[in-house]
Amino acid sequence: MSKFNHSVKVPTQYKVTAKILRTALERQQSIKSLIFEEKHARIGSLHAVLKHYSTNRGAIDNAIEETGLLKENPKLDPALAKVLVSELIFGRGLLNGESRPVQTVRSYKERLQQAISGTELQKKEPNPRYVRINTNLFSIADALEYLARNEWRRRELNADISYNDFLAAIRTLEEDEFTMDLHVEGVLIFHPKSSHYWACHNLVVTKMFILQNKATCLAAELLAPPSGATVLDMCAAPGMKTLHICNVMKNQGRIYAVEQSRDRFNALCNITELAGCQIVNPILADALTIGPEQCPDVEYVLVDPSCSGNGMQNRISVCDEVKDDKRLSKLAGLQIKILSHAMSAFPNVKRIVYCTCSLWKEENEQVVQRCLNLNPSFKLLNCKKALRNKWNNVGDKAYPKIGKNCLYCLPDQDLTDGIFLAMFEKISAD
Ligand SMILES: C[S@@+](CC[C@H](N)C(=O)[O-])C[C@H]1O[C@@H](n2cnc3c(N)ncnc32)[C@H](O)[C@@H]1O
């Protein structure tokens, strides 16, 4: 007689997680959107288990193979096995319930651990935790005082420190230390181990602190609209850069924030309201239909369109990132349309920043090249110069007059998300 009680069901949370993983593996896609489709599940724990699988995919697949877990138990669903092994070895270290799959995986625990300890785990050091002060609600002075009161030690860096020395300094931050960013005012840098602490912190929940990767802060830093300016953010949701632009403008002037997806538009409205933005005018529309009638006197434009997103470090990927030329070409077509619209539809525009969280040239240098050809009244400004030359990675010099003026943030070198930025200026008519 079987030692298993077949009437004991696999816990729903494991079943839902396995379903997401199975779909992602079949479709070979990133799984963030699949997680958000699961409206009724506990998203946090789904996310944690899938993240463990994504980070340790090689070791887990290898251990399942080496221990014969699936071969010896042909009725065990492979996706469920991966989920259970991820939770048992890299997650909570235990499994809920007495269902047959759970008991089976549990009985392999020692063998799985042995197989995994023999695998060369290529563990990458995580990047620092960046926390930006939302100066709509909290002054920089008050934030620093709060940190000192709570026994965070500030590592002061020389004002004239080189970029490489700055990177070396943030690599060696202690767990109770922080420092101020070299490029973006109000960005605090903490040890990677503080990530979870800040993610749950009350100052983050109340939007006084914003968890925003430093690389994405460079867009507002380069756009640099003065207080009182009129800005158009063409692809605005969820609103991280809109809020940062609002901080740069000291909450004075006007920001038209356009977003075409209704759900994301709602998130944009919520975030900017909670974060104390008084100058943001959210508009639910396709940016390509927006002109000076709805948004008069626009001087500064941010174009941050949908992109492949392969530079994002918090993606959960269960497959190797393969270049999908058809998808890239479709994305690039839309990116060119939106950037070109920004260049041609607003007569008072002075400066435009274009950015993507992609590291593919098709979405970056090639989009810039095409838009400059279509709109000869614009020229590129040098992003590295705008950062006082304290940067290393620029665009591909194979694109003459383009590459050297653009900027890349590279995860392993700049310790940030992977981001591309280009900054355009209207050539004056006289
Ligand atoms: C990369 S995200 C923007 C992130 C945002 N700037 C931030 O920092 O939080 C791109 C956004 O552009 C929106 N979008 C794409 N095409 C659009 C269009 N034609 N008009 C308006 N919004 C668009 C997408 O729905 C998505 O929310």
Short mmCIF file of C-alpha atoms in Angstrom, two decimals, residues 3-4 69 73 88 95 100-112:
data_model
loop_
_atom_site.label_atom_id
_atom_site.label_comp_id
_atom_site.label_asym_id
_atom_site.label_seq_id
_atom_site.Cartn_x
_atom_site.Cartn_y
_atom_site.Cartn_z
CA LYS A 3 2.66 5.42 2.20
CA PHE A 4 1.08 8.64 0.85
CA LEU A 69 13.99 13.46 -8.26
CA ASN A 73 8.97 10.16 -9.38
CA LEU A 88 13.10 24.04 0.71
CA LEU A 95 7.47 23.00 3.23
CA ARG A 100 2.39 13.67 -1.81
CA PRO A 101 4.62 16.10 -3.82
CA VAL A 102 5.64 17.90 -0.61
CA GLN A 103 6.55 14.65 1.17
CA THR A 104 8.47 13.43 -1.88
CA VAL A 105 10.59 16.58 -2.19
CA ARG A 106 11.15 16.68 1.60
CA SER A 107 12.50 13.12 1.47
CA TYR A 108 15.18 14.30 -1.01
CA LYS A 109 16.28 17.27 1.13
CA GLU A 110 19.72 15.94 2.13
CA ARG A 111 20.54 14.67 -1.36
CA LEU A 112 19.44 17.99 -2.90
#
